[in-house]
Short mmCIF file of C-alpha atoms and ligand atoms in Angstrom, two decimals:
data_model
loop_
_atom_site.label_atom_id
_atom_site.label_comp_id
_atom_site.label_asym_id
_atom_site.label_seq_id
_atom_site.Cartn_x
_atom_site.Cartn_y
_atom_site.Cartn_z
CA MET A 19 64.38 7.76 -43.59
CA THR A 20 61.60 8.18 -46.09
CA THR A 21 59.90 11.25 -46.81
CA PRO A 22 56.55 11.66 -46.18
CA ARG A 23 54.01 11.20 -49.56
CA THR A 24 52.23 14.36 -49.66
CA VAL A 25 48.32 15.00 -49.60
CA LEU A 26 46.30 17.92 -51.29
CA ILE A 27 42.90 17.50 -49.76
CA SER A 28 40.41 20.56 -51.63
CA GLY A 29 38.03 22.03 -49.15
CA ALA A 30 37.92 22.94 -45.31
CA SER A 31 34.87 21.99 -43.44
CA VAL A 32 34.01 19.12 -41.62
CA SER A 33 36.07 15.99 -43.58
CA GLY A 34 38.99 17.91 -45.30
CA PRO A 35 40.49 18.56 -41.40
CA ALA A 36 39.25 15.82 -40.03
CA LEU A 37 41.15 14.24 -42.95
CA ALA A 38 43.94 16.30 -42.70
CA HIS A 39 44.24 15.21 -38.58
CA TRP A 40 44.93 11.64 -39.23
CA LEU A 41 46.89 11.91 -42.32
CA HIS A 42 49.17 13.80 -40.62
CA ARG A 43 48.71 11.22 -37.48
CA ALA A 44 50.06 8.72 -39.63
CA GLY A 45 52.92 10.85 -40.64
CA PHE A 46 51.93 12.44 -44.27
CA ALA A 47 52.76 15.98 -45.00
CA VAL A 48 49.44 17.42 -45.94
CA THR A 49 48.44 21.04 -47.83
CA VAL A 50 44.40 21.96 -47.85
CA VAL A 51 43.46 24.16 -50.04
CA GLU A 52 40.28 25.82 -48.84
CA LYS A 53 37.86 28.24 -51.56
CA ALA A 54 36.43 30.74 -49.04
CA GLY A 55 38.71 33.02 -47.54
CA ALA A 56 38.26 32.06 -43.67
CA LEU A 57 36.05 28.55 -41.83
CA ARG A 58 31.87 29.37 -42.54
CA GLY A 59 29.54 28.56 -39.99
CA GLY A 60 25.79 27.76 -40.37
CA TYR A 61 23.08 25.29 -38.80
CA PRO A 62 23.61 23.23 -35.93
CA VAL A 63 25.22 19.62 -37.56
CA ASP A 64 23.85 16.17 -36.32
CA ILE A 65 26.83 13.83 -34.54
CA ARG A 66 25.31 9.97 -34.06
CA GLY A 67 27.16 6.86 -33.46
CA THR A 68 29.98 5.46 -34.89
CA ALA A 69 30.66 8.99 -35.71
CA THR A 70 30.66 9.71 -32.21
CA GLU A 71 33.18 7.59 -31.92
CA VAL A 72 35.44 9.40 -34.50
CA ILE A 73 35.08 12.51 -32.01
CA ARG A 74 36.39 10.55 -29.35
CA ARG A 75 39.16 9.42 -30.62
CA MET A 76 40.10 12.39 -31.80
CA GLY A 77 39.97 13.84 -28.42
CA LEU A 78 37.46 16.41 -29.76
CA TRP A 79 34.44 14.56 -27.47
CA PRO A 80 35.14 16.88 -24.12
CA TRP A 81 35.20 19.82 -25.88
CA LEU A 82 32.35 19.10 -28.23
CA ARG A 83 30.46 17.98 -25.47
CA GLN A 84 30.26 21.83 -23.90
CA ALA A 85 29.97 22.45 -27.08
CA HIS A 86 26.67 20.34 -27.61
CA VAL A 87 22.77 22.75 -28.00
CA GLY A 88 19.51 20.98 -28.40
CA PRO A 89 15.93 22.43 -28.19
CA ARG A 90 14.43 22.27 -24.72
CA ARG A 91 11.15 22.77 -26.30
CA ALA A 92 9.63 21.92 -30.21
CA THR A 93 6.52 23.95 -31.24
CA PHE A 94 5.04 22.95 -33.87
CA LEU A 95 2.74 25.41 -35.92
CA ASP A 96 0.07 24.98 -38.34
CA ALA A 97 -0.38 27.82 -41.35
CA ALA A 98 -2.63 29.85 -39.40
CA GLY A 99 0.27 30.39 -36.66
CA ARG A 100 -1.38 28.19 -34.14
CA THR A 101 -0.16 25.91 -32.23
CA VAL A 102 -0.86 21.63 -32.81
CA ALA A 103 1.76 20.91 -30.44
CA SER A 104 4.40 22.59 -27.89
CA LEU A 105 6.77 18.91 -27.09
CA ARG A 106 9.20 19.40 -24.59
CA ALA A 107 12.87 17.18 -24.94
CA HIS A 108 13.08 14.40 -22.95
CA ALA A 109 14.68 15.22 -19.57
CA GLY A 110 18.37 15.24 -20.57
CA GLN A 111 20.88 12.28 -19.25
CA SER A 112 24.43 13.54 -17.83
CA GLU A 113 25.95 12.30 -21.52
CA PRO A 114 24.20 12.60 -24.26
CA ARG A 115 24.38 9.57 -27.08
CA ASP A 116 24.73 11.64 -29.78
CA LEU A 117 25.70 15.38 -30.32
CA GLU A 118 23.99 18.50 -32.28
CA ILE A 119 26.78 21.16 -32.51
CA ARG A 120 26.79 24.27 -34.41
CA ARG A 121 28.34 23.63 -37.81
CA GLY A 122 31.17 26.98 -36.98
CA ASP A 123 31.87 25.34 -33.63
CA LEU A 124 32.44 22.33 -35.42
CA ALA A 125 34.28 23.62 -38.03
CA ASP A 126 36.58 25.17 -35.28
CA ALA A 127 37.34 22.53 -33.26
CA LEU A 128 38.46 20.49 -36.41
CA TYR A 129 40.57 23.46 -37.66
CA GLY A 130 42.12 24.11 -33.96
CA LEU A 131 43.26 20.46 -34.05
CA VAL A 132 45.32 20.30 -37.18
CA ARG A 133 45.73 24.11 -37.73
CA ASP A 134 49.80 23.91 -36.47
CA ASP A 135 50.31 20.59 -38.31
CA VAL A 136 49.32 21.26 -41.57
CA GLU A 137 49.30 24.08 -44.58
CA PHE A 138 46.32 25.78 -44.54
CA ARG A 139 45.91 27.68 -47.98
CA PHE A 140 42.31 29.69 -47.40
CA GLY A 141 40.98 31.54 -50.67
CA ASP A 142 42.92 29.58 -53.03
CA SER A 143 41.41 25.89 -55.05
CA VAL A 144 42.43 23.78 -57.73
CA SER A 145 42.31 25.23 -61.15
CA ALA A 146 43.60 22.27 -62.97
CA PHE A 147 45.52 18.93 -62.08
CA ALA A 148 46.39 15.81 -63.70
CA PRO A 149 48.22 12.94 -63.63
CA ALA A 150 51.99 12.55 -63.65
CA ALA A 151 54.93 10.12 -63.64
CA HIS A 152 54.55 9.45 -59.84
CA GLY A 153 51.99 12.02 -58.37
CA VAL A 154 49.11 14.51 -59.84
CA ASP A 155 50.41 17.76 -61.63
CA VAL A 156 48.43 20.24 -59.85
CA THR A 157 47.71 24.05 -60.77
CA PHE A 158 46.12 26.57 -58.62
CA ARG A 159 43.82 29.82 -59.28
CA SER A 160 46.65 31.71 -57.50
CA GLY A 161 48.93 30.46 -60.30
CA ARG A 162 50.62 28.36 -58.02
CA GLN A 163 51.98 25.25 -59.28
CA ASP A 164 52.47 21.88 -57.05
CA THR A 165 53.00 18.08 -57.78
CA TYR A 166 51.42 15.50 -54.43
CA ASP A 167 51.18 11.44 -54.09
CA LEU A 168 47.78 12.21 -54.13
CA VAL A 169 44.74 14.64 -54.54
CA ILE A 170 41.32 14.19 -52.89
CA GLY A 171 38.27 16.08 -53.06
CA ALA A 172 36.37 17.22 -49.72
CA ASP A 173 35.20 19.84 -51.65
CA GLY A 174 31.33 19.90 -50.61
CA MET A 175 28.23 18.62 -52.41
CA HIS A 176 29.10 20.82 -55.49
CA SER A 177 32.50 19.36 -55.44
CA ALA A 178 35.25 20.40 -58.60
CA THR A 179 37.23 17.63 -57.59
CA ARG A 180 34.30 15.20 -58.69
CA ALA A 181 33.90 17.56 -61.69
CA ALA A 182 37.07 16.79 -63.04
CA LEU A 183 37.45 13.39 -62.51
CA PHE A 184 33.77 12.08 -62.84
CA GLY A 185 32.00 14.18 -64.96
CA PRO A 186 28.93 16.88 -64.17
CA GLU A 187 27.48 16.79 -61.39
CA ASP A 188 23.75 15.90 -63.30
CA ARG A 189 24.80 12.29 -63.36
CA HIS A 190 25.58 11.85 -59.64
CA HIS A 191 22.47 14.01 -57.95
CA ARG A 192 19.78 12.62 -56.92
CA TYR A 193 16.90 15.40 -56.41
CA LEU A 194 15.03 15.01 -53.83
CA ALA A 195 12.15 17.67 -54.83
CA TYR A 196 13.06 19.99 -51.82
CA CYS A 197 14.87 23.95 -52.27
CA PHE A 198 16.25 25.04 -48.40
CA ALA A 199 17.50 28.49 -47.39
CA LEU A 200 19.82 29.02 -44.24
CA PHE A 201 20.44 32.17 -42.73
CA THR A 202 21.21 34.10 -39.32
CA LEU A 203 17.95 37.05 -38.42
CA PRO A 204 17.90 38.48 -34.85
CA ASN A 205 15.83 36.62 -32.23
CA PRO A 206 12.19 37.54 -31.66
CA GLY A 207 13.28 38.25 -27.66
CA ARG A 208 11.22 35.49 -26.43
CA LEU A 209 13.37 32.04 -28.36
CA ASP A 210 15.26 30.08 -25.35
CA ARG A 211 17.32 26.89 -26.73
CA GLU A 212 13.85 25.93 -28.75
CA LEU A 213 12.61 25.38 -32.44
CA VAL A 214 9.33 26.49 -33.98
CA LEU A 215 8.50 25.17 -37.21
CA TRP A 216 5.16 26.20 -38.81
CA ASN A 217 4.12 23.81 -41.72
CA ALA A 218 1.74 24.67 -44.38
CA PRO A 219 1.34 21.92 -47.54
CA GLY A 220 5.04 21.32 -49.20
CA LYS A 221 6.26 24.50 -47.10
CA ALA A 222 8.02 25.00 -43.97
CA ALA A 223 9.47 27.75 -41.97
CA ALA A 224 11.39 27.59 -38.41
CA LEU A 225 12.85 29.30 -36.20
CA TYR A 226 15.73 27.57 -34.08
CA ALA A 227 17.53 29.28 -31.14
CA THR A 228 20.20 27.16 -29.87
CA GLY A 229 21.18 29.35 -27.01
CA ASP A 230 19.05 32.21 -25.53
CA GLY A 231 21.37 34.75 -27.83
CA PRO A 232 20.59 37.91 -30.07
CA GLU A 233 21.02 35.62 -32.80
CA VAL A 234 18.58 32.92 -34.20
CA HIS A 235 18.56 30.60 -37.21
CA GLY A 236 16.08 30.80 -39.82
CA PHE A 237 15.31 28.24 -42.02
CA LEU A 238 12.86 28.26 -44.70
CA THR A 239 12.10 24.73 -46.91
CA PHE A 240 9.30 24.43 -49.89
CA HIS A 241 8.69 21.33 -52.28
CA ARG A 242 9.83 21.26 -56.08
CA PRO A 243 9.32 18.54 -58.10
CA GLU A 244 11.69 19.43 -60.55
CA PRO A 245 15.20 21.73 -59.33
CA PRO A 246 15.41 25.34 -59.95
CA ARG A 247 18.40 25.26 -62.27
CA ASP A 248 18.52 28.82 -63.00
CA ALA A 249 19.05 29.78 -59.26
CA LEU A 250 21.50 27.64 -57.99
CA ARG A 251 24.14 29.60 -59.19
CA ASP A 252 22.67 32.93 -58.86
CA PRO A 253 22.02 34.24 -54.88
CA ALA A 254 19.58 36.96 -56.13
CA ALA A 255 17.42 34.92 -58.15
CA GLN A 256 17.61 32.14 -54.85
CA ARG A 257 16.42 35.06 -52.68
CA GLU A 258 13.60 36.25 -55.38
CA LEU A 259 12.57 32.20 -55.41
CA VAL A 260 11.76 32.28 -51.88
CA ALA A 261 9.93 35.20 -51.59
CA GLU A 262 7.77 34.13 -54.43
CA VAL A 263 7.35 30.87 -52.81
CA PHE A 264 6.20 32.72 -49.42
CA ALA A 265 4.57 35.58 -50.73
CA GLY A 266 0.99 36.29 -48.36
CA GLU A 267 1.99 33.74 -45.54
CA GLY A 268 2.09 34.85 -42.08
CA TRP A 269 3.74 34.17 -38.77
CA GLU A 270 7.35 35.87 -39.04
CA ILE A 271 7.83 34.48 -42.20
CA PRO A 272 6.86 37.72 -43.36
CA ARG A 273 10.25 38.81 -41.29
CA MET A 274 12.12 35.90 -41.57
CA VAL A 275 11.76 36.68 -46.06
CA ALA A 276 12.87 40.00 -45.25
CA ALA A 277 15.69 38.61 -43.18
CA MET A 278 16.87 36.69 -45.91
CA ARG A 279 16.79 39.27 -48.41
CA ASP A 280 19.17 41.48 -46.50
CA THR A 281 21.75 38.37 -44.86
CA ASP A 282 25.10 38.04 -46.14
CA ASP A 283 25.60 34.07 -44.57
CA LEU A 284 22.42 33.03 -47.19
CA PHE A 285 23.27 29.04 -47.84
CA PHE A 286 20.57 27.91 -50.47
CA ASP A 287 20.56 24.54 -51.93
CA THR A 288 18.65 21.87 -53.05
CA ALA A 289 17.79 18.48 -50.67
CA GLY A 290 19.96 15.91 -52.83
CA GLN A 291 22.05 13.05 -52.22
CA ILE A 292 25.42 12.69 -54.24
CA ARG A 293 25.26 9.03 -55.56
CA MET A 294 28.26 7.18 -57.05
CA PRO A 295 29.75 3.49 -58.62
CA ARG A 296 33.16 4.72 -57.08
CA TRP A 297 34.66 7.30 -55.27
CA THR A 298 38.15 7.30 -56.64
CA GLN A 299 40.06 7.11 -59.62
CA GLY A 300 44.10 7.14 -60.09
CA ARG A 301 45.64 8.84 -57.12
CA THR A 302 42.56 11.03 -56.55
CA ALA A 303 39.56 10.37 -54.15
CA LEU A 304 36.41 12.12 -52.60
CA VAL A 305 35.39 12.00 -49.26
CA GLY A 306 32.22 13.68 -47.28
CA ASP A 307 29.62 15.13 -49.41
CA ALA A 308 31.83 15.72 -52.37
CA ALA A 309 31.82 11.67 -52.35
CA TYR A 310 28.54 10.68 -50.35
CA ALA A 311 26.04 13.78 -49.21
CA PRO A 312 23.11 12.01 -49.01
CA SER A 313 21.54 15.16 -48.05
CA PHE A 314 19.80 17.07 -44.80
CA LEU A 315 16.98 15.07 -44.54
CA THR A 316 19.08 12.17 -42.99
CA GLY A 317 20.49 14.49 -41.01
CA GLN A 318 23.89 11.91 -41.43
CA GLY A 319 26.37 14.54 -43.52
CA THR A 320 28.69 15.49 -41.24
CA SER A 321 28.82 11.61 -39.32
CA LEU A 322 28.91 10.25 -42.94
CA ALA A 323 32.10 13.08 -43.18
CA LEU A 324 33.75 12.56 -40.47
CA SER A 325 33.60 8.30 -40.49
CA GLY A 326 34.70 9.27 -44.36
CA ALA A 327 37.43 10.60 -43.34
CA TYR A 328 38.52 8.11 -40.48
CA VAL A 329 38.48 5.54 -42.57
CA LEU A 330 40.00 6.54 -45.81
CA ALA A 331 43.23 7.97 -43.46
CA HIS A 332 43.28 4.63 -42.13
CA ALA A 333 43.31 3.29 -45.73
CA LEU A 334 46.03 5.39 -46.62
CA ALA A 335 48.14 4.38 -43.93
CA ALA A 336 47.69 0.68 -43.82
CA HIS A 337 48.80 0.38 -47.21
CA ARG A 338 51.55 1.89 -48.46
CA ASP A 339 49.94 1.02 -52.43
CA HIS A 340 47.36 3.71 -52.95
CA THR A 341 45.44 1.74 -55.28
CA ALA A 342 45.01 -1.01 -52.47
CA ALA A 343 43.92 2.05 -49.84
CA PHE A 344 41.38 3.27 -52.02
CA ALA A 345 39.90 -0.57 -52.70
CA ALA A 346 39.47 -0.89 -48.99
CA TYR A 347 38.22 2.45 -48.47
CA GLU A 348 35.54 1.72 -50.70
CA ASP A 349 34.76 -1.37 -49.22
CA ARG A 350 34.51 -0.68 -45.65
CA MET A 351 32.18 2.57 -46.63
CA ARG A 352 30.40 1.42 -49.22
CA PRO A 353 27.37 -0.59 -46.88
CA TYR A 354 27.85 2.44 -44.22
CA VAL A 355 26.95 4.93 -47.29
CA THR A 356 24.44 2.87 -48.43
CA ALA A 357 22.03 2.03 -45.28
CA ASN A 358 22.88 6.10 -44.31
CA GLN A 359 21.13 7.63 -47.91
CA ALA A 360 18.27 5.28 -47.47
CA LEU A 361 17.05 7.00 -44.51
CA VAL A 362 15.77 9.80 -46.66
CA ASP A 363 12.41 8.87 -46.50
CA GLU A 364 11.39 9.04 -43.10
CA GLY A 365 13.19 13.01 -42.66
CA GLY A 366 11.36 14.63 -45.20
CA ALA A 367 7.75 13.13 -44.62
CA THR A 368 7.91 13.87 -40.61
CA LEU A 369 8.88 17.27 -40.59
CA PHE A 370 8.05 18.62 -44.26
CA PRO A 371 4.25 16.59 -44.96
CA VAL A 372 4.15 17.86 -49.08
CA THR A 373 0.10 17.08 -49.14
CA ALA A 374 -2.89 18.51 -46.93
CA ARG A 375 -3.29 14.94 -46.18
CA ALA A 376 -0.07 14.13 -45.26
CA LEU A 377 0.35 17.12 -42.55
CA GLU A 378 -2.68 16.69 -41.35
CA GLN A 379 -1.81 12.63 -40.35
CA ARG A 380 1.33 14.14 -38.59
CA ASP A 381 -0.24 16.84 -36.60
CA ALA A 382 -2.78 14.34 -35.28
CA ARG A 383 0.53 12.27 -34.12
CA LEU A 384 1.87 15.40 -32.72
CA ARG A 385 -1.06 16.24 -30.63
CA THR A 386 -1.19 12.63 -28.71
CA LEU A 387 2.34 13.43 -27.20
CA ASP A 388 3.72 16.13 -24.60
CA THR A 389 7.34 15.12 -25.13
CA LEU A 390 9.52 14.93 -28.03
CA PRO A 391 9.88 11.46 -29.29
CA ASP A 392 12.97 10.56 -28.64
CA ALA A 393 15.71 10.40 -31.63
CA ARG A 394 15.73 6.81 -31.63
CA PRO A 395 19.42 5.46 -32.38
CA ARG A 396 19.06 4.05 -36.11
CA PRO A 397 20.93 0.68 -37.42
CA ALA A 398 22.62 2.56 -40.27
CA HIS A 399 24.39 5.44 -37.42
CA THR A 400 26.24 2.22 -36.31
CA ALA A 401 26.67 0.58 -39.56
CA LEU A 402 30.33 1.02 -39.61
CA THR A 403 33.23 -0.72 -37.56
CA LEU A 404 36.14 1.43 -37.34
CA PRO A 405 39.61 -0.12 -37.57
CA ASP A 406 42.10 0.87 -34.96
CA TYR A 407 45.04 2.98 -34.64
CA GLU A 408 47.58 2.11 -31.90
CA GLU A 409 49.92 4.53 -31.30
CA ARG A 410 53.86 3.95 -31.46
CA PRO A 411 56.52 6.23 -31.42
CA ALA A 412 57.61 7.99 -34.65
CA SER A 413 61.39 9.54 -33.67
CA SER A 414 63.30 9.85 -31.03
CA SER A 415 61.86 13.15 -29.75
CA GLY A 416 58.65 10.42 -28.45
CA ALA A 417 56.66 11.80 -30.92
CA THR A 418 54.10 9.52 -31.28
CA ARG A 419 52.82 8.52 -34.34
CA ALA A 420 49.77 6.52 -35.31
CA ARG A 421 49.93 3.02 -37.06
CA PRO A 422 46.96 1.67 -37.97
CA VAL A 423 46.14 -1.72 -37.31
CA ARG A 424 44.68 -4.04 -39.93
C1 FAD B 2 28.72 27.06 -46.05
C2 FAD B 2 27.71 25.99 -45.83
C3 FAD B 2 26.89 25.85 -44.85
C4 FAD B 2 26.15 24.56 -44.63
N1 FAD B 2 25.10 24.86 -43.31
C5 FAD B 2 24.67 23.68 -42.94
C6 FAD B 2 23.71 23.36 -42.19
O1 FAD B 2 23.25 24.43 -41.48
N2 FAD B 2 23.38 22.14 -42.03
C7 FAD B 2 23.67 21.31 -42.49
O2 FAD B 2 23.26 19.92 -42.07
N3 FAD B 2 24.88 20.81 -43.52
C8 FAD B 2 25.80 22.08 -43.81
N4 FAD B 2 26.50 21.96 -44.78
C9 FAD B 2 26.87 20.77 -45.39
C10 FAD B 2 27.47 20.30 -44.28
O3 FAD B 2 28.65 20.95 -43.46
C11 FAD B 2 27.81 18.47 -45.00
O4 FAD B 2 26.84 17.98 -44.97
C12 FAD B 2 28.58 17.73 -43.82
O5 FAD B 2 29.43 18.42 -42.94
C13 FAD B 2 29.97 17.35 -45.10
O6 FAD B 2 31.26 18.27 -44.73
P1 FAD B 2 31.51 18.21 -46.32
O7 FAD B 2 33.04 18.69 -45.63
O8 FAD B 2 32.77 17.02 -46.66
O9 FAD B 2 31.35 19.06 -46.72
P2 FAD B 2 31.19 20.66 -46.34
O10 FAD B 2 31.00 21.03 -45.37
O11 FAD B 2 30.08 21.45 -48.01
O12 FAD B 2 32.92 21.86 -47.34
C14 FAD B 2 33.21 21.48 -48.59
C15 FAD B 2 33.80 22.26 -48.50
O13 FAD B 2 34.86 22.66 -49.26
C16 FAD B 2 34.62 24.42 -49.39
N5 FAD B 2 35.30 23.93 -51.53
C17 FAD B 2 33.96 23.92 -52.82
N6 FAD B 2 34.03 24.17 -53.01
C18 FAD B 2 35.85 24.48 -52.99
C19 FAD B 2 37.12 24.43 -54.47
N7 FAD B 2 36.81 23.87 -55.89
N8 FAD B 2 38.00 24.09 -53.93
C20 FAD B 2 38.67 24.39 -52.37
N9 FAD B 2 37.60 24.24 -51.68
C21 FAD B 2 36.55 24.54 -52.06
C22 FAD B 2 33.94 24.95 -49.51
O14 FAD B 2 33.74 25.90 -49.17
C23 FAD B 2 33.80 23.66 -48.02
O15 FAD B 2 34.22 24.48 -46.58
C24 FAD B 2 26.99 23.85 -44.64
C25 FAD B 2 27.48 23.38 -46.05
C26 FAD B 2 28.45 24.98 -46.35
C27 FAD B 2 29.75 24.87 -47.08
#
């Protein structure tokens, strides 16, 4: 019997645990290291098109289908807080085509699937790695040292793995001229599976209740031609910047800004994409946002992360030679990533118009509707054919192992 190949994955959010699941099923020995001390939550995320098939193949559809959220009503307000349009969602189909899941629920589901099969190390991270004769030597912040056959960066938009391999983020980051802050705050008491979106030119504020619970998601976003570099690594400066941009605005905004100042779950970032000519080098590779973040304006970050994890694991299982595997991963993912990153221009224009004229035009369209426009499936959402695995017994005990079908 051959010794299993060892893989270190950096990042335990979406792409990391999904990749861990598929690699474990293919017989790899997997370790996941996560900088944070525990799994983290966040705003609801979308799982669409091909990624829903990945979820089905993981056996998670029944569970996540129960966790599916989605507003029953969306109300759009103008800068004075007056209603522009209040639109009902279409009567729900018995089975949703796509899913909208609280990020924390998705992370829990993915982690729950692999926690017993894969070693997770929370509260640690890679401090250095170097190519060795037949693997990669890794030193962790905790002081621990190990050698792995392969190292995969699933460490998100601001990936340290990417910086170590391919240089500073500036080289790969395409800034999309918006900043945003996400946090939770007490439900004003009347919102139940409902989205309320306030717009002024270049600014938006949203309250999103995924249920009728005591908390809602708060979202503040604004247009900014240049990235606020100083604020990116400084949570106090982020809070100041957001408060300054929204100072003097009405509706619920003063309460939202006060909550944002107090919260311990603030997630602040710029809208941006990661665009790279290659995602792999030597015995290392990137997956998910670390490699090809499409930005929240496309709503496709989670779907690319799930699909990318599947394709990378399949390629590594199908090719003993990692160079061939990485080439197969890049080839299959590239057109899908390109198509999804190209969706970005539509998202910003619809939800967060920058000029008064664009906002007036958007509002005029909304006034003609009484139900939310059905989120049309885009060709980009399904622009990937998943390769297949077939199950075969891995041992005399009858345990199954997934074998890729090329
Ligand atoms: C806290 C948080 C909240 C988010 N909230 C939202 C949201 O509300 N809506 C939305 O659409 N998207 C959100 N995102 C982004 C969204 O989750 C991703 O676009 C998508 O799911 C892709 O997943 P990913 O696993 O590739 O990357 P990410 O989800 O970004 O996960 C990267 C993981 O790597 C970890 N990490 C980072 N650096 C290191 C390191 N050096 N060593 C070890 N681990 C590291 C991070 O803690 C994180 O767990 C959020 C991301 C984070 C980290």
